[in-house]
Short mmCIF file of C-alpha atoms and ligand atoms in Angstrom, two decimals:
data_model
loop_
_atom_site.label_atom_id
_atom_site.label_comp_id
_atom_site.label_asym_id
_atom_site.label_seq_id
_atom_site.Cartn_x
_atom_site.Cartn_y
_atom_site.Cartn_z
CA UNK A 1 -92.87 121.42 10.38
CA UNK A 2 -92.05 121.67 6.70
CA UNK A 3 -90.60 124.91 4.83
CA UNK A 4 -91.04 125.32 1.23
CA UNK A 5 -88.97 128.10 -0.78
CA UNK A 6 -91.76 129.94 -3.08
CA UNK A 7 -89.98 132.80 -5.19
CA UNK A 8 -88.87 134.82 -2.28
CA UNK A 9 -91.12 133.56 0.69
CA UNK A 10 -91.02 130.98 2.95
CA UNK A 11 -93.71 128.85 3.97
CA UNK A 12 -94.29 126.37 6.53
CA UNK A 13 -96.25 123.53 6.30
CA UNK A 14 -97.28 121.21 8.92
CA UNK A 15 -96.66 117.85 9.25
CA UNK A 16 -94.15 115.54 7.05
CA UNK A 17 -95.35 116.25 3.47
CA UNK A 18 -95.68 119.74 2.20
CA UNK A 19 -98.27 118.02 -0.69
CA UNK A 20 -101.43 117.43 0.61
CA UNK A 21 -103.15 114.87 -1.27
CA UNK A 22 -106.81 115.58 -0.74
CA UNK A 23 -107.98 113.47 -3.21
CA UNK A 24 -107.48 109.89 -2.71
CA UNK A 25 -105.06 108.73 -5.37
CA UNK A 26 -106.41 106.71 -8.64
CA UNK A 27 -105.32 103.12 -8.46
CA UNK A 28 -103.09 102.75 -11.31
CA UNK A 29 -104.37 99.91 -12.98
CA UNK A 30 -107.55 101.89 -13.49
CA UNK A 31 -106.73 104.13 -15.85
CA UNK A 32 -107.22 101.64 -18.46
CA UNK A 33 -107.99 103.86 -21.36
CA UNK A 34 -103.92 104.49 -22.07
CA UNK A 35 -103.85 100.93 -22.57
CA UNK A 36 -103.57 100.59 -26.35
CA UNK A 37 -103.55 97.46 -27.38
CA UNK A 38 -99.52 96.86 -29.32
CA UNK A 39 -99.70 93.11 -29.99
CA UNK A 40 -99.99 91.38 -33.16
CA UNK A 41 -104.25 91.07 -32.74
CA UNK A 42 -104.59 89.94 -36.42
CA UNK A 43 -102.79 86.52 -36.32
CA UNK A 44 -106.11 85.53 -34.68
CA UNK A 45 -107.45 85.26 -37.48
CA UNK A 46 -106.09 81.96 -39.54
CA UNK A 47 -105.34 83.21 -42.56
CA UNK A 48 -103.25 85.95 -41.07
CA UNK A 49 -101.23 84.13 -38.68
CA UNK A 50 -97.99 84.73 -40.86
CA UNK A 51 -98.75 88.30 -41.98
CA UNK A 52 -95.92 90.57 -39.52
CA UNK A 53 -96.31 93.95 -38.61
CA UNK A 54 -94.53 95.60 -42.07
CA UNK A 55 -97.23 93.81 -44.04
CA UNK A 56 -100.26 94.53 -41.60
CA UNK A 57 -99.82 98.14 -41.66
CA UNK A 58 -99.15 98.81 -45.67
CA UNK A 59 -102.51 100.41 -46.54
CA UNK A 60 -102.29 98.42 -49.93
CA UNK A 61 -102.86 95.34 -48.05
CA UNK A 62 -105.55 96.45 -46.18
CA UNK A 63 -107.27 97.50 -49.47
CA UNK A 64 -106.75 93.88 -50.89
CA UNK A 65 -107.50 92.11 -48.07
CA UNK A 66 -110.98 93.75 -46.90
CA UNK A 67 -114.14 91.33 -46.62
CA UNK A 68 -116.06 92.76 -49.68
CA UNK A 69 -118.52 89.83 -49.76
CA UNK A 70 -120.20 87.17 -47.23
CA UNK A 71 -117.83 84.52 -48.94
CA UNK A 72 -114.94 85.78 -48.04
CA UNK A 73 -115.75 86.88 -44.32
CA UNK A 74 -117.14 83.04 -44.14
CA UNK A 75 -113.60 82.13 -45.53
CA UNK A 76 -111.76 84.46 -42.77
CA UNK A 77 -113.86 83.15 -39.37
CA UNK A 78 -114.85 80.01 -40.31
CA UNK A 79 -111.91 77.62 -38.06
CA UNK A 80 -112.71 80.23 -35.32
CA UNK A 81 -116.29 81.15 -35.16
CA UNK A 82 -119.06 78.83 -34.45
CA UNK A 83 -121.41 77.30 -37.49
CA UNK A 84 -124.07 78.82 -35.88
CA UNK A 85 -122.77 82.03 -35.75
CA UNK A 86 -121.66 81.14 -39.63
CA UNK A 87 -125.40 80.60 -40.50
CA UNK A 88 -126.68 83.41 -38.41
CA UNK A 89 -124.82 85.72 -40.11
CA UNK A 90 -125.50 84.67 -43.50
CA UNK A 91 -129.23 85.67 -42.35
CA UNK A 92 -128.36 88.92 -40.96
CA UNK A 93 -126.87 89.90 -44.75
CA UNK A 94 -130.04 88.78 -46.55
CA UNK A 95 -131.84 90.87 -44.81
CA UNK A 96 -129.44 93.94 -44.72
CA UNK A 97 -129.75 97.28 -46.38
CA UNK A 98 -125.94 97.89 -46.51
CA UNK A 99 -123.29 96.13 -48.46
CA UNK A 100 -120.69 94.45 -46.87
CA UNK A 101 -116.78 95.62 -46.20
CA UNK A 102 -114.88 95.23 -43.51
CA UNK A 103 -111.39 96.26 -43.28
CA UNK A 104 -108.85 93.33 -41.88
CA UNK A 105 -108.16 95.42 -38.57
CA UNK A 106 -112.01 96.23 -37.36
CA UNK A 107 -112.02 92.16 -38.64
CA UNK A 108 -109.28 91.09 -36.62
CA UNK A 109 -110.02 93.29 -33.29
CA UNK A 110 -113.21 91.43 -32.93
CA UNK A 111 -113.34 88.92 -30.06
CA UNK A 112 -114.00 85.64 -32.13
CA UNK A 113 -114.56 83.50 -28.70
CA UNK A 114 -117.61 85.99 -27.88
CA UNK A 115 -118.59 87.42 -31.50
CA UNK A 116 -122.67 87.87 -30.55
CA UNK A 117 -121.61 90.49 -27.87
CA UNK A 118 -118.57 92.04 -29.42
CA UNK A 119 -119.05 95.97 -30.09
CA UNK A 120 -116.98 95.93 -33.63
CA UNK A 121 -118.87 93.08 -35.11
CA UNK A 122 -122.12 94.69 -33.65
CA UNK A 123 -121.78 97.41 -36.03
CA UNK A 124 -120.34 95.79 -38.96
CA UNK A 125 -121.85 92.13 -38.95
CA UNK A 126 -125.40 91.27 -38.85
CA UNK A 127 -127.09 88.24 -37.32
CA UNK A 128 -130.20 86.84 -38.36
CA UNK A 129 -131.11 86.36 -34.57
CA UNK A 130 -130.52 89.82 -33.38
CA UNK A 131 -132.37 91.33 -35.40
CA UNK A 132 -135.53 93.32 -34.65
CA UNK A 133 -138.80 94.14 -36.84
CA UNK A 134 -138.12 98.26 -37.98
CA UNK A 135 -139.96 101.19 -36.24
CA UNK A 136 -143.35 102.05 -37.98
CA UNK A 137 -142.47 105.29 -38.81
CA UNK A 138 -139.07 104.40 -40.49
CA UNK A 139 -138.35 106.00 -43.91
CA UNK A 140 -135.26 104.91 -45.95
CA UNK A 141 -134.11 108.73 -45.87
CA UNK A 142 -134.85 109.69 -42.54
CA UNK A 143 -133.10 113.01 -42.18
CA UNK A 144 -134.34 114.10 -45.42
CA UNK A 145 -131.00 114.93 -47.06
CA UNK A 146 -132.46 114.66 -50.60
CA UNK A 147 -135.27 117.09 -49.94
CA UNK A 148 -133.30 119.92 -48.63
CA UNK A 149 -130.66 118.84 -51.47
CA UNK A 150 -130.49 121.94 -54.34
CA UNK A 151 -128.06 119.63 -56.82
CA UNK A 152 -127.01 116.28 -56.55
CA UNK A 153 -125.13 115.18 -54.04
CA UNK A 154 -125.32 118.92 -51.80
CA UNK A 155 -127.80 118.93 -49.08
CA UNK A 156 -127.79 122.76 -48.30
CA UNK A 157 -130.18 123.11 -44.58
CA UNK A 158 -128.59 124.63 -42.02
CA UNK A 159 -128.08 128.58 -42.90
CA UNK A 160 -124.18 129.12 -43.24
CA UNK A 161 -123.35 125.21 -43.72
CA UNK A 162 -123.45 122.56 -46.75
CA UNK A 163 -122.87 118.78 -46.74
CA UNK A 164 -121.18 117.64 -50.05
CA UNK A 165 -121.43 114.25 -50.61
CA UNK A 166 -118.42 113.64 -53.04
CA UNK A 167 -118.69 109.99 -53.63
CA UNK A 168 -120.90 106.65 -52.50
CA UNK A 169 -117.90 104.18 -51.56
CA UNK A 170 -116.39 103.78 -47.94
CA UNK A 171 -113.62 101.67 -46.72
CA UNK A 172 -115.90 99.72 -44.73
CA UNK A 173 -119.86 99.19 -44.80
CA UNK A 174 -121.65 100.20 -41.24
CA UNK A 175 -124.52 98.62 -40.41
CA UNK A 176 -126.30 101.73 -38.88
CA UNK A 177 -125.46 104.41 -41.91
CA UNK A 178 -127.74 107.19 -42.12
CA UNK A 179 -127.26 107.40 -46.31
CA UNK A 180 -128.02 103.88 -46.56
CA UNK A 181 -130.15 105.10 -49.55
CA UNK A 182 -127.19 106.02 -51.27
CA UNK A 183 -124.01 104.29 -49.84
CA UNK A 184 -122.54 101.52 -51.35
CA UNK A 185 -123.54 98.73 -53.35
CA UNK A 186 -127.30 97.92 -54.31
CA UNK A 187 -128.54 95.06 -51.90
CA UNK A 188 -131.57 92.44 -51.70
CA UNK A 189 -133.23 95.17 -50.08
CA UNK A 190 -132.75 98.52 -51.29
CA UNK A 191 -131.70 100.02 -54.92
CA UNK A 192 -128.98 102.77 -53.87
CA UNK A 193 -129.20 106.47 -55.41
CA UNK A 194 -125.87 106.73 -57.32
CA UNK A 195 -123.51 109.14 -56.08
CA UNK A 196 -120.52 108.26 -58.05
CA UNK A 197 -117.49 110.91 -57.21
CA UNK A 198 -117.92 112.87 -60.44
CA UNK A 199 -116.35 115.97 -61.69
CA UNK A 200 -118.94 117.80 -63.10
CA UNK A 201 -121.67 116.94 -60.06
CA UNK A 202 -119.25 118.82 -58.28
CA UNK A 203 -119.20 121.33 -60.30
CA UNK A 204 -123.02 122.21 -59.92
CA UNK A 205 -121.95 121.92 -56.20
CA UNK A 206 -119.21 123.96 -56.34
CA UNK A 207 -121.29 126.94 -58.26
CA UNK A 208 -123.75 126.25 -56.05
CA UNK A 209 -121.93 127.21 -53.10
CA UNK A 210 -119.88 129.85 -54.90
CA UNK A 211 -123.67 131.65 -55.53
CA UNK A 212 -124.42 131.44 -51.75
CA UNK A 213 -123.08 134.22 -49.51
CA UNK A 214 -124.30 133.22 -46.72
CA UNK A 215 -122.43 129.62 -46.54
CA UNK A 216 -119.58 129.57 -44.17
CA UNK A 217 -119.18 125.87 -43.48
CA UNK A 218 -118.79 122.75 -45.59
CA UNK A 219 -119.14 119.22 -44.82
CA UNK A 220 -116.84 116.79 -47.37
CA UNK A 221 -118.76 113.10 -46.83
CA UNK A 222 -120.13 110.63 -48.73
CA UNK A 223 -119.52 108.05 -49.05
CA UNK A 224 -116.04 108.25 -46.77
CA UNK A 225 -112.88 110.46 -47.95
CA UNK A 226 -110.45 107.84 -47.35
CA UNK A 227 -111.97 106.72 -50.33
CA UNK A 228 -111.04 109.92 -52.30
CA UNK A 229 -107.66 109.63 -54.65
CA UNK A 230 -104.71 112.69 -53.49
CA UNK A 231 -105.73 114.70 -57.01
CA UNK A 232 -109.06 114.33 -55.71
CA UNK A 233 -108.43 115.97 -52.28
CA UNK A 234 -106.88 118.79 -53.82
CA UNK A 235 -109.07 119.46 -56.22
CA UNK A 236 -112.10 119.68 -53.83
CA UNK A 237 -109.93 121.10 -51.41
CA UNK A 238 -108.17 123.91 -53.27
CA UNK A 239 -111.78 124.45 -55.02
CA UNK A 240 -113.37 124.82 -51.19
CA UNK A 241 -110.68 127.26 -50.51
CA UNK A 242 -110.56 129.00 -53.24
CA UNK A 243 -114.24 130.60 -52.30
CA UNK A 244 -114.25 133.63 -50.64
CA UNK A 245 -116.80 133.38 -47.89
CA UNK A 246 -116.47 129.57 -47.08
CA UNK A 247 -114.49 129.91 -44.08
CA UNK A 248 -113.91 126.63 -43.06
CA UNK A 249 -114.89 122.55 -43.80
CA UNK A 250 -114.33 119.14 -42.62
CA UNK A 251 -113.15 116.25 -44.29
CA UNK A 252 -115.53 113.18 -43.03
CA UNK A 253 -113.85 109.90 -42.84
CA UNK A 254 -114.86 106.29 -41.00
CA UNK A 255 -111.75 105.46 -41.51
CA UNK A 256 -109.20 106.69 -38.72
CA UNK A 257 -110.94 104.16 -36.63
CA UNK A 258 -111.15 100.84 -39.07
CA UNK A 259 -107.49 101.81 -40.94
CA UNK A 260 -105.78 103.49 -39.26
CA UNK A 261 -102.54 102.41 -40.96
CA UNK A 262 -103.27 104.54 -44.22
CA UNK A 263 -102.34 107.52 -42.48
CA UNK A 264 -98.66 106.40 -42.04
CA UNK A 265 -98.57 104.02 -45.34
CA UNK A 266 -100.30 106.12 -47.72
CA UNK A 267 -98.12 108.90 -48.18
CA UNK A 268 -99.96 110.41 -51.05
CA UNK A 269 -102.94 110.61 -49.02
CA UNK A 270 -101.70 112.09 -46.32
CA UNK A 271 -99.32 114.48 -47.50
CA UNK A 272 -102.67 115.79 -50.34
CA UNK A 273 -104.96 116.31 -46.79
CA UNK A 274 -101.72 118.54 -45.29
CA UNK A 275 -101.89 120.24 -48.35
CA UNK A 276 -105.32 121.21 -48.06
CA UNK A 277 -104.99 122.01 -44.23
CA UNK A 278 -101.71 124.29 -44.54
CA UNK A 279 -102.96 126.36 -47.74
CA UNK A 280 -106.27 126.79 -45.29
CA UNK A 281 -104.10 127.89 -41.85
CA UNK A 282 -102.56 130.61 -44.26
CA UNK A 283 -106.09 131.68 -46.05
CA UNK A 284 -106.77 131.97 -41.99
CA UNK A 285 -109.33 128.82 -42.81
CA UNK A 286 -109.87 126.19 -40.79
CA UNK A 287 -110.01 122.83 -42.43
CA UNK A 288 -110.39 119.94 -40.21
CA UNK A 289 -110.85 116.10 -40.02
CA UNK A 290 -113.98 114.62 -38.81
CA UNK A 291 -113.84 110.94 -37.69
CA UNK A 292 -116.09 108.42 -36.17
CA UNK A 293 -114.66 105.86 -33.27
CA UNK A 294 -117.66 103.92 -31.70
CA UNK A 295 -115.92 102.45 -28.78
CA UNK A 296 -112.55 102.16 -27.20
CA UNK A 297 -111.83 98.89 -28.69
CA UNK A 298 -111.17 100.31 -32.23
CA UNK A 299 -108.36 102.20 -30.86
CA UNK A 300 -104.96 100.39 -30.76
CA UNK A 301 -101.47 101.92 -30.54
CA UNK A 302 -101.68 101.91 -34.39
CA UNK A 303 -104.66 104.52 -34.27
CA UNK A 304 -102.32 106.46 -31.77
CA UNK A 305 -99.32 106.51 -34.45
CA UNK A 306 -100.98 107.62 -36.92
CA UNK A 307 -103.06 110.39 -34.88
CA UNK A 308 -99.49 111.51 -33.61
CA UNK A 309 -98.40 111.68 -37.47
CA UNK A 310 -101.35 114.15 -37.92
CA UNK A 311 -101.16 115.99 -34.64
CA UNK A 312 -97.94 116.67 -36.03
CA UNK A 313 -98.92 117.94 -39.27
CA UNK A 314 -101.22 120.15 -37.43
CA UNK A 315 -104.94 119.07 -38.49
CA UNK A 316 -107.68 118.63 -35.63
CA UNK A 317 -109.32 115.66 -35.29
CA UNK A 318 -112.84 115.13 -34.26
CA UNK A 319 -114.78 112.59 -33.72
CA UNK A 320 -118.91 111.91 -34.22
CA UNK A 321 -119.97 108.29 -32.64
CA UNK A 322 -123.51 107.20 -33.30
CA UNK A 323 -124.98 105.89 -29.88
CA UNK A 324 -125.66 101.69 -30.25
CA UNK A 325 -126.75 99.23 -27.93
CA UNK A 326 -124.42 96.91 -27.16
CA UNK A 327 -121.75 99.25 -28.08
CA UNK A 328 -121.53 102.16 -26.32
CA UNK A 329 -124.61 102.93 -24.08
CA UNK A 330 -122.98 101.57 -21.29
CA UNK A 331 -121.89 104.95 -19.21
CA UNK A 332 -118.47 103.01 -18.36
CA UNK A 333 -117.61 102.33 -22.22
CA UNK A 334 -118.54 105.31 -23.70
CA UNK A 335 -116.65 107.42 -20.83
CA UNK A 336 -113.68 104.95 -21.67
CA UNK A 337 -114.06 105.41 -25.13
CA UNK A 338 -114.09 109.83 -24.54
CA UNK A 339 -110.74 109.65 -22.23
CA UNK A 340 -109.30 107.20 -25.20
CA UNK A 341 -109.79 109.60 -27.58
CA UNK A 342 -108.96 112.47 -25.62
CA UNK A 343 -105.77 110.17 -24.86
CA UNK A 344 -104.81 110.02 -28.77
CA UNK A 345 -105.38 113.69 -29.25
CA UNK A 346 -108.82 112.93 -31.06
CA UNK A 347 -111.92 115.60 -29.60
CA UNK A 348 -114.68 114.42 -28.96
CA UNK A 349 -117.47 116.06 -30.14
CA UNK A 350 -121.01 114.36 -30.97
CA UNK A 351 -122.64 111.15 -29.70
CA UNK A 352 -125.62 110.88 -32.07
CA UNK A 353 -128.84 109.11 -30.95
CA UNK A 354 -129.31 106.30 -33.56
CA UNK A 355 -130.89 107.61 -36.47
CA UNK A 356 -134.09 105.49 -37.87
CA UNK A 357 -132.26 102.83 -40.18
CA UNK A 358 -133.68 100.40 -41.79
CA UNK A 359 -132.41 96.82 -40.58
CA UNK A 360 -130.85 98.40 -37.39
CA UNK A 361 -133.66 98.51 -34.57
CA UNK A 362 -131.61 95.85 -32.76
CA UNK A 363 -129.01 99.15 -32.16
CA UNK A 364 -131.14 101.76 -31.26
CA UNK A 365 -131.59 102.82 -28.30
CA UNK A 366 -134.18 105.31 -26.22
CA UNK A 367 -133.58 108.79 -25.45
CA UNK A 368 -134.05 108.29 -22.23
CA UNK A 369 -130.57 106.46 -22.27
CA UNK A 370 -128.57 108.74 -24.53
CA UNK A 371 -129.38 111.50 -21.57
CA UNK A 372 -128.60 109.01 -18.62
CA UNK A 373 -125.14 108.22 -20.34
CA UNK A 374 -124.47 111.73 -20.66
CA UNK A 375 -124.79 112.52 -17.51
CA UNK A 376 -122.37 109.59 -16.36
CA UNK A 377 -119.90 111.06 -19.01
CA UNK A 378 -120.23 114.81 -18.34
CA UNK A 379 -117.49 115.55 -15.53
CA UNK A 380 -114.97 112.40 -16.45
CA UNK A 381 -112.90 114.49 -18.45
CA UNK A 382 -112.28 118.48 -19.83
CA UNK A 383 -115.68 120.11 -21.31
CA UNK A 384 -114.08 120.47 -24.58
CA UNK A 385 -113.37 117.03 -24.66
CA UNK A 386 -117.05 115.73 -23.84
CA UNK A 387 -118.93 114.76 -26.79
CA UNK A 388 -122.83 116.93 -27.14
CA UNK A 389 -125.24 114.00 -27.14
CA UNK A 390 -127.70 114.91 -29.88
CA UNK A 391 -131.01 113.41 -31.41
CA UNK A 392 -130.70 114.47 -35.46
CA UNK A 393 -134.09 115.23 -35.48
CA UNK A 394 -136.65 112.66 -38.08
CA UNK A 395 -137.72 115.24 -40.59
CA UNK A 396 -134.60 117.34 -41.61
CA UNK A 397 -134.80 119.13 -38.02
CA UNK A 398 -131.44 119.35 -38.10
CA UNK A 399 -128.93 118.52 -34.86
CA UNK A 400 -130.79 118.78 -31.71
CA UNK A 401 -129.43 118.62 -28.23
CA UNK A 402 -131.31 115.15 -26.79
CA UNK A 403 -132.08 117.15 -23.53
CA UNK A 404 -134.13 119.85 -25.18
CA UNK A 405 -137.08 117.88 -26.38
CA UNK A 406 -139.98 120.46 -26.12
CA UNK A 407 -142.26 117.21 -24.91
CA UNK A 408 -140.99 113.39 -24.26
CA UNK A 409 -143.97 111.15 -23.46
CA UNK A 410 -142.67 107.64 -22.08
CA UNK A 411 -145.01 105.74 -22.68
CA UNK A 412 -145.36 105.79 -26.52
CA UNK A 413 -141.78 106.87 -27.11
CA UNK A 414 -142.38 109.76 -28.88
CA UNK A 415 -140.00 112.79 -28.16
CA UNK A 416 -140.51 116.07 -29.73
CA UNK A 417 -138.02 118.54 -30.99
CA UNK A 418 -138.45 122.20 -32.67
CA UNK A 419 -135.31 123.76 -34.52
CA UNK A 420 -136.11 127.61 -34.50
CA UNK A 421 -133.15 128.55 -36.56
CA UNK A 422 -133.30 125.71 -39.05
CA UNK A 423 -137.15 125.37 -39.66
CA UNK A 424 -139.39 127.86 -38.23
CA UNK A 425 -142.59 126.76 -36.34
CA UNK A 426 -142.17 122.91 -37.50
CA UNK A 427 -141.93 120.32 -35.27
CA UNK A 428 -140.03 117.04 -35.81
CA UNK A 429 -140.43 113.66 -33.66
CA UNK A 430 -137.77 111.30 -32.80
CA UNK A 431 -139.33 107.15 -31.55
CA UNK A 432 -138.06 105.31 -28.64
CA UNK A 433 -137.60 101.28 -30.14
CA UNK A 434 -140.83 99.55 -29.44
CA UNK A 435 -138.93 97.19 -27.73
CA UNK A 436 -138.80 99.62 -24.52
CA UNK A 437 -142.48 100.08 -24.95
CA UNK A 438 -145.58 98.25 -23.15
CA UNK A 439 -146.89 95.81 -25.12
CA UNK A 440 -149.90 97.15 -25.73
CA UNK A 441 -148.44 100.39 -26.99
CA UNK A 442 -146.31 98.54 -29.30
CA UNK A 443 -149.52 96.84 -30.61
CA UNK A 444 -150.69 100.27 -31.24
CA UNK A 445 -147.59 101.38 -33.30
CA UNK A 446 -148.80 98.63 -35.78
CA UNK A 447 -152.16 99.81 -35.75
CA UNK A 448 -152.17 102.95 -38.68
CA UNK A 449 -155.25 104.55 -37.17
CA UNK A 450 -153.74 104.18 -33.04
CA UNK A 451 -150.25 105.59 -34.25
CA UNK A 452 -151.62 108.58 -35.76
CA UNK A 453 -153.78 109.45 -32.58
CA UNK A 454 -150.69 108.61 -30.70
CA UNK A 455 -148.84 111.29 -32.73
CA UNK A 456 -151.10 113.78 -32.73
CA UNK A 457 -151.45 113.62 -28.82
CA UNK A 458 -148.00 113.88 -28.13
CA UNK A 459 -147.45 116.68 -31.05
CA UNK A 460 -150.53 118.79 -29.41
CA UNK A 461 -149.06 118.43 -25.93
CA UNK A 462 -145.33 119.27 -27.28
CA UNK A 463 -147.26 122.76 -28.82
CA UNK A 464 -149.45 123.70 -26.27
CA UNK A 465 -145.99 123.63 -23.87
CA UNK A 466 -144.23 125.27 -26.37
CA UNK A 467 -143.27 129.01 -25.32
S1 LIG B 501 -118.27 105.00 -43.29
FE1 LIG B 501 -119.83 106.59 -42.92
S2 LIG B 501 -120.91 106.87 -44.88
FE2 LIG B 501 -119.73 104.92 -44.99
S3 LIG B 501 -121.17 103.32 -44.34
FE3 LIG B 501 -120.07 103.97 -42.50
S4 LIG B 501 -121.36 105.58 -41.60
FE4 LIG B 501 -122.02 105.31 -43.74
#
């Protein structure tokens, strides 16, 4: 018998250990997501095999180094890549709707000796072979930002909230972007809307927002804000605050997770993003950063420096993945990549279903999966660290939980959503890829007069089981 001293009580315990260890112990090794990669990853890559740590880091080199054409990327891989894979992804960029950038680090943590099944170069790289016909019923604006959009650049939709897209650059091109109609550099395939960060379209956005009481919440996009110069931060920033009844924004940047280094290199940057953050804390307004990791492989002890930098500074992190196949819709990588983040002091907070994309189909995923992964991930970690899987509903419906389709038939794919407090009485449909489908139902999708019967069935059935 064992006695423990508790304040002033004594209590016995049998046996030899007063802890009682009812659950069986993890096995150390296991608890792989703390594992942050520390070694020098980018001498890989030939042309970096000299470049140290000092030099790797500086944000400056990152900028001049990134793979801002097929040439150069060709230039990078080519002694460690295959010429298949060479030639494969030369096809993959002829037919993409994105231009391409990729920073050195998302380059470099890419498994060259298995580069078909590797989750970075998934999102960033296109190859010919992979790649899948689109959905029917894809649009190049598929969330309808430029409908609900009252002056260039602002998409105002949700009641009390605003996206501003400040700019149409990003440190790196991803393959799946949602504002592929706008984002980066014309392509073989689609002429971009121009969203150049430009002081007097924000202006019209600025009085915009200053002439709508009922805003609360502001999204700062693009584009990507890494891509935004310190003046520029502060100018939006101070402007932001500087409204009475906008209560709090985010600042949405890619590029935590593909350069991380900026944030302890760039000093500028960082110290115009504190700024903005501590002037908000005092107005009692929250400003935030919202990032976007995709799996646990973009996060090295690098990302955890610099997230410790900004814990220290005091500014949240969040982070928005976008569900891919191959990527993350595996319940044991996306659970590895929440406790990662969780690890690194990043919360995770949305796992979006793949948006309709042009080029992309080979990525998306069903529904059906999204909610199976969700329930593997639900219970590995704290609630407010487990991401809301959501379908942003086709249409401009707006953020929808994936669970609470009103009707989901199977068969033809077709899930249906209503958004009562964004758009009254509509209903909005989200498609499966065909490539889960029966083969005759895919035949349908391709038949115009089939797909709309197909529709209207499953639209009819959604509102006749709508309360
Ligand atoms: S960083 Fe964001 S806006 Fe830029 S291409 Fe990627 S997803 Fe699109």
């Amino acid at each position: 018998m064992n006695e423990v001293q508790i304040d002033d009580s004594t209590i016995k315990i049998g046996g030899d250990d007063p802890i009682k260890h009812l659950r069986p112990k993890v096995a150390e090794e296991s608890i792989t997501w703390r594992e942050l990669r520390r070694d020098a990853f980018w001498q890989n890559i030939p042309g970096w095999k000299e470049v140290d740590y000092e030099t790797f880091i500086s944000s400056k080199w990152q900028e001049r180094n990134a793979i801002t054409n097929p040439k150069k990327l060709i230039k990078a891989v080519q002694d460690i890549a295959s010429p298949e894979f060479i030639e494969d992804v030369k096809a993959g960029f002829a037919a993409a709707p994105m231009a391409v950038r990729i920073s050195p680090y998302a380059l470099a943590l890419i498994d060259w000796e298995d580069p078909y099944n590797d989750p970075i170069r998934r999102q960033f790289l296109p190859v010919g072979s992979q790649l899948e016909p689109d959905h029917p019923m894809l649009t190049l604006d598929s969330l309808h930002e430029q409908e609900d959009s009252p002056t260039k650049g602002l998409t105002h939709r949700y009641p009390d909230k605003a996206l501003f897209l400040t700019l149409d650059t990003c440190p790196v091109y991803c393959r799946f972007c949602t504002r592929s109609y706008a984002v980066g550099l014309d392509t073989e395939t689609v002429e971009k809307v121009q969203l150049k960060a430009n002081e007097e379209r924000w202006a019209l956005a600025f009085k915009y927002m200053r002439e709508r009481k009922e805003l609360e919440d502001v999204v700062i996009s693009g584009g990507d804000m890494y891509r935004l110069k310190p003046d520029q931060i502060r100018e939006i920033g101070h402007a932001l605050l500087d409204i009475p009844h906008i209560r709090r924004f985010r600042f949405a940047t890619k590029g935590l997770a593909i350069q991380p280094m900026k944030i302890l290199t760039d000093t500028d940057w960082v110290d115009a993003v504190t700024e903005v953050t501590d002037r908000g804390r005092k107005m009692h307004k929250e400003v935030v950063i919202h990032t976007h990791f995709n799996t646990a492989n973009e996060v090295t002890g690098i990302s955890q420096d610099a997230m410790n930098l900004l814990f220290e500074r005091g500014i949240t992190v969040r982070n928005q993945s976008v569900f891919q196949r191959g990527v993350n819709d595996d319940p044991d990588q996306m659970t590895e990549l929440v406790r990662r983040l969780g690890y690194i002091n990043v919360h995770p907070y949305y796992v979006y279903v793949h948006d309709l994309v042009q080029g992309t189909e080979d990525l998306r995923t069903m529904v059906a999966t999204a909610i199976r992964v969700e329930k593997r991930v639900r219970g590995a970690t704290a609630g407010f660290n487990t991401p809301l899987f959501v379908v942003d509903a086709p249409g401009g419906g707006g953020k929808r939980d994936a669970h609470s389709y009103e009707h989901y038939d199977r068969e033809t794919g077709i899930s249906v959503y209503t958004a009562p407090a964004v758009k009254k009485g509509e209903f909005f449909t989200y498609f499966d890829p065909l490539r889960s489908l029966n083969p005759d139902i895919q035949e349908a999708w391709h038949n115009p007069v089939k797909r709309e019967e197909m529709l209207n069935d499953v639209v009819q059935t959604a509102k006749a089981r709508y309360i």
